[in-house]
Coordinates of C-alpha atoms in Angstrom, one line a residue:
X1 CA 56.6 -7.2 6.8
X2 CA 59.0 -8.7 4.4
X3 CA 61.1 -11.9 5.6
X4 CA 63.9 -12.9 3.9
X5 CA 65.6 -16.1 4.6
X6 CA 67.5 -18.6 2.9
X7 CA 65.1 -21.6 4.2
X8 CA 62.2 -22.0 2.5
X9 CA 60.9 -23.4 6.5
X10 CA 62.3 -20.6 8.7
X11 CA 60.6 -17.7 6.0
X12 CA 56.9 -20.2 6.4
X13 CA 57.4 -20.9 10.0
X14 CA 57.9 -16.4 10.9
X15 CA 55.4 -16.1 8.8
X16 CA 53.1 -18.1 10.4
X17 CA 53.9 -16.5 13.8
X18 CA 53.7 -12.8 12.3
X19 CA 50.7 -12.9 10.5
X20 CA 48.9 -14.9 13.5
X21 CA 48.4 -11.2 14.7
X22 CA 45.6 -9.4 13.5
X23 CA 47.6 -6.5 13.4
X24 CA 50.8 -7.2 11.4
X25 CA 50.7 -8.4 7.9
X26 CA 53.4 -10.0 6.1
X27 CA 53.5 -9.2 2.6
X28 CA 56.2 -11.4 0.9
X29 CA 59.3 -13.6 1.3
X30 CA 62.4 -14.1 -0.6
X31 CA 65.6 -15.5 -0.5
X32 CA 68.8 -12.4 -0.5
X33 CA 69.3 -11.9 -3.7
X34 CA 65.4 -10.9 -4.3
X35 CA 65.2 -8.3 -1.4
X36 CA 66.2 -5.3 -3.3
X37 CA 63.0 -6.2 -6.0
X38 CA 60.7 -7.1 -3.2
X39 CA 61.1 -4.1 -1.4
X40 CA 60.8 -1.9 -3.8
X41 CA 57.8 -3.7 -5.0
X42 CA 55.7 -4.5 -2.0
X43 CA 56.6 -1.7 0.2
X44 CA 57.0 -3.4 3.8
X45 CA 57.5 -1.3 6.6
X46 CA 59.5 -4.2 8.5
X47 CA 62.3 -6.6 6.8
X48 CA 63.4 -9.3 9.0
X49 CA 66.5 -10.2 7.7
X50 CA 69.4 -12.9 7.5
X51 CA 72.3 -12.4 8.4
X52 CA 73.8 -14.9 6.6
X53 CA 72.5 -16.3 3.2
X54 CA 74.3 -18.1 0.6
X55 CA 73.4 -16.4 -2.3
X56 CA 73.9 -12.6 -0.9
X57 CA 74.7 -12.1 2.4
X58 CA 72.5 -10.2 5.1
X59 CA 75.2 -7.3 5.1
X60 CA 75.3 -6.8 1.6
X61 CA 71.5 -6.9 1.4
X62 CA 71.1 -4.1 4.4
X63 CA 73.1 -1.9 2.4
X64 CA 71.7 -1.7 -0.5
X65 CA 68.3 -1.2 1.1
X66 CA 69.9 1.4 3.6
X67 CA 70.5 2.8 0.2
X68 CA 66.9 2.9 -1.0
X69 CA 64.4 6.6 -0.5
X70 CA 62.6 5.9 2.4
X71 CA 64.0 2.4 3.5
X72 CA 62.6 -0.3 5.8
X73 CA 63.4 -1.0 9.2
X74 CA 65.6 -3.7 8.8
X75 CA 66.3 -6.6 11.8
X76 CA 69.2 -9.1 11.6
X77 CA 68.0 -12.3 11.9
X78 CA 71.3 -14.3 14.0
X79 CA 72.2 -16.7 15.7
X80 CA 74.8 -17.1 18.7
X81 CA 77.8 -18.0 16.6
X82 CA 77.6 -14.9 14.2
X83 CA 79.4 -11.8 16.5
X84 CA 82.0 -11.3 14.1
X85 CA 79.2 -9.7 11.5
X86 CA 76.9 -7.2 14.2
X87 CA 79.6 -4.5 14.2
X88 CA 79.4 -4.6 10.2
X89 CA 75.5 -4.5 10.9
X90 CA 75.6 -1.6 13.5
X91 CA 77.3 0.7 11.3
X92 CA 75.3 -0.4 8.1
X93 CA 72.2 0.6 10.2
X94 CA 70.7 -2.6 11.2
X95 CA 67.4 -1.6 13.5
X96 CA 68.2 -4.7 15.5
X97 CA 69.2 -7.9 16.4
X98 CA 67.0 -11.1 16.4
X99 CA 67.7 -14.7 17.7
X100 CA 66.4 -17.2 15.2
X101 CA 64.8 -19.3 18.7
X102 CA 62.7 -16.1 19.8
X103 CA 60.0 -17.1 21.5
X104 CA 56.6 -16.3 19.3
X105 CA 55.2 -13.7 21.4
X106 CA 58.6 -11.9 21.7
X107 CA 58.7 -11.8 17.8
X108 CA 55.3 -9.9 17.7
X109 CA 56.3 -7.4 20.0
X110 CA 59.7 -7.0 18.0
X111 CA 57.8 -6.4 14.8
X112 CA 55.0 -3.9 16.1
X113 CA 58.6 -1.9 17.6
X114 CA 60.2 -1.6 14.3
X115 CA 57.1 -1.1 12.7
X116 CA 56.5 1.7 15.2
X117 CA 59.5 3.3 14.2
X118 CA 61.7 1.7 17.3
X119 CA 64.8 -0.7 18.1
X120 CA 65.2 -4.1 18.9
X121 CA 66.7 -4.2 22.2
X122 CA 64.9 -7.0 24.3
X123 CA 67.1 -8.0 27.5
X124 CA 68.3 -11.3 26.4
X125 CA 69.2 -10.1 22.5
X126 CA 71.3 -7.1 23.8
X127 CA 73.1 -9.4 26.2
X128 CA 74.2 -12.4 24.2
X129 CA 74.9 -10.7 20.9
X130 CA 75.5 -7.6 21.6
X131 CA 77.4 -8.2 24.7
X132 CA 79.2 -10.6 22.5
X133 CA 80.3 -8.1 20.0
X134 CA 81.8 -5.5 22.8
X135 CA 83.9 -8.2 23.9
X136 CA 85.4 -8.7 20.6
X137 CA 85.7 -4.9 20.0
X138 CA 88.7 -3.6 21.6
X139 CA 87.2 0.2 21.9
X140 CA 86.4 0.4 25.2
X141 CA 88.4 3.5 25.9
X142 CA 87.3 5.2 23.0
X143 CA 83.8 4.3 24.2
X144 CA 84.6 5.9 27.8
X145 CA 85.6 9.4 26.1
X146 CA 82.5 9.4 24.3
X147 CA 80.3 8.7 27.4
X148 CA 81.9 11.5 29.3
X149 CA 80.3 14.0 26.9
X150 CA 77.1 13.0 28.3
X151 CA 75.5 14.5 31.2
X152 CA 74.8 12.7 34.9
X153 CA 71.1 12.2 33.8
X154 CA 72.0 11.1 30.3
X155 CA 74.4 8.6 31.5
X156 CA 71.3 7.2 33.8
X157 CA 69.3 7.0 30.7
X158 CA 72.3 5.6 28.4
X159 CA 72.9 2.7 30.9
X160 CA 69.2 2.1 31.3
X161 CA 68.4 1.5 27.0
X162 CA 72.0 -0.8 26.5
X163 CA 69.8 -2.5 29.4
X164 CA 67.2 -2.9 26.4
X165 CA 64.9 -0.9 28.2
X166 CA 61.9 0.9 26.5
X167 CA 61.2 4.6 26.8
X168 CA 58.5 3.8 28.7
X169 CA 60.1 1.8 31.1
X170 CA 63.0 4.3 31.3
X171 CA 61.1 7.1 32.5
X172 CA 59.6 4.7 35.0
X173 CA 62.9 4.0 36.4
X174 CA 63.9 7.7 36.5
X175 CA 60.6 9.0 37.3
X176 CA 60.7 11.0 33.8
X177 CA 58.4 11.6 31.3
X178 CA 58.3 9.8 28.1
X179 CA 58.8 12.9 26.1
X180 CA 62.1 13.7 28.2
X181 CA 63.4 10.7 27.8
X182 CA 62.8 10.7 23.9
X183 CA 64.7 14.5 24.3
X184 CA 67.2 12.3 26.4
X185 CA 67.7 9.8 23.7
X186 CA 67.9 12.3 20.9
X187 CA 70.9 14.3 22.4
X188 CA 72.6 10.8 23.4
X189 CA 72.4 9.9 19.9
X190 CA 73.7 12.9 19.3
X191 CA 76.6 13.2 21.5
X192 CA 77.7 9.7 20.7
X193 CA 77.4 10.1 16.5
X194 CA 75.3 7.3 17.0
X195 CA 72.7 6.2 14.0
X196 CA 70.3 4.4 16.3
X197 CA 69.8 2.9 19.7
X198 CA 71.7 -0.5 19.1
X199 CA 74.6 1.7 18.4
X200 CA 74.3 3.4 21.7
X201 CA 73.7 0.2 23.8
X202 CA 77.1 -1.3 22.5
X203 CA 79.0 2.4 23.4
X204 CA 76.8 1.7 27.2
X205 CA 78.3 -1.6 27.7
X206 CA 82.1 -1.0 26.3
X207 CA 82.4 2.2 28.4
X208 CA 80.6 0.1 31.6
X209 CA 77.4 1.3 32.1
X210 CA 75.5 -2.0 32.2
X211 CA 75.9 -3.8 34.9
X212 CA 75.8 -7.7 34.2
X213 CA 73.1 -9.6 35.8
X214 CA 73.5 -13.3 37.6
X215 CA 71.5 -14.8 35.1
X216 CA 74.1 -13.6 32.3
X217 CA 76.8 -16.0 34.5
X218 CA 78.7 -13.5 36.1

């Protein structure tokens, strides 16, 4: 894994927490403006990215290693006053959002999902940031067209991932299997032109799908 941060303290204090696992390795950080070298140099499966850096910004960095063969999974590290920039993320191909205050063991997981080949879409992240974002968005009709392509059983498994549910937990729910859901996913994707799952949670919540919980203040 590859952290790039503009503070020298945030890049030490992930990396402490990452490579505490005897699992995950980090190989490198960097400020923005190094990513591009970094990654092409060290090879990480995992970037955990800023999304907002003085010297090159987190977009601008997630494009150009969208751009590169066989690029990294990228996460956006954020924070709760940055909604304006995750629909600019979403479509640049962002694997997923992270808050900067994640607790430790949440960041693990996060990493061994994207490293996996997965999408960050824990509970709380998909609620306040990307909840935050469909607010702002203004396409919630255009959203509601799209989810009418889906099947009744799609729908069920649409509104279950903007949940930030797993596959494994989504079968559970639906009393699936693992496999069907991953076929599930794979024509939702599909159907919506979207690139990932984070793109597919925010068309769940603008077309209504996801229910808000009482802990979200509803």
């Amino acid at each position: 894994m590859l952290i790039v941060d503009d503070e020298i303290l945030v890049r030490s204090g992930l990396g402490l927490i990452v490579g505490s696992a005897p699992d995950l390795e980090v190989v490198g950080d960097c400020s923005g403006a190094q990513t591009e070298e970094h990654v092409t140099r060290l090879r990480p499966h995992v970037v955990l990215l800023d999304i907002r850096m003085p010297d090159m910004d987190g977009i601008s960095v997630l494009r150009r290693l969208r751009a590169l063969p066989d690029p990294p999974a990228v996460a956006m590290l954020t924070t709760f006053d940055t909604e304006e920039y995750i629909g600019t993320a979403l479509r640049a191909g962002a694997s997923g959002f992270l808050l900067k205050d994640t607790a430790p063991e949440q960041l693990v997981h996060a990493v061994r999902v994207l490293a996996a080949g997965g999408n960050i879409l824990s509970p709380t992240v998909t609620r306040t940031v990307i909840g935050g974002y469909v607010d702002g968005g203004g396409r919630v009709a255009e959203a509601a067209t799209l989810a009418r392509t889906l099947t009744g059983r799609e729908l069920d498994v649409l509104a279950l991932l903007g949940e930030g549910l797993s596959n494994a937990e989504i079968a559970d729910r639906l009393f699936l299997g693992t496999g069907t859901v991953k076929d599930h996913i794979s024509a939702i994707l599909g159907k919506l032109g979207a690139a990932n799952r984070v793109q597919a949670a925010v068309i769940a919540h603008r077309a209504g799908l996801v229910r808000p919980k009482p802990s979200d203040g509803v």
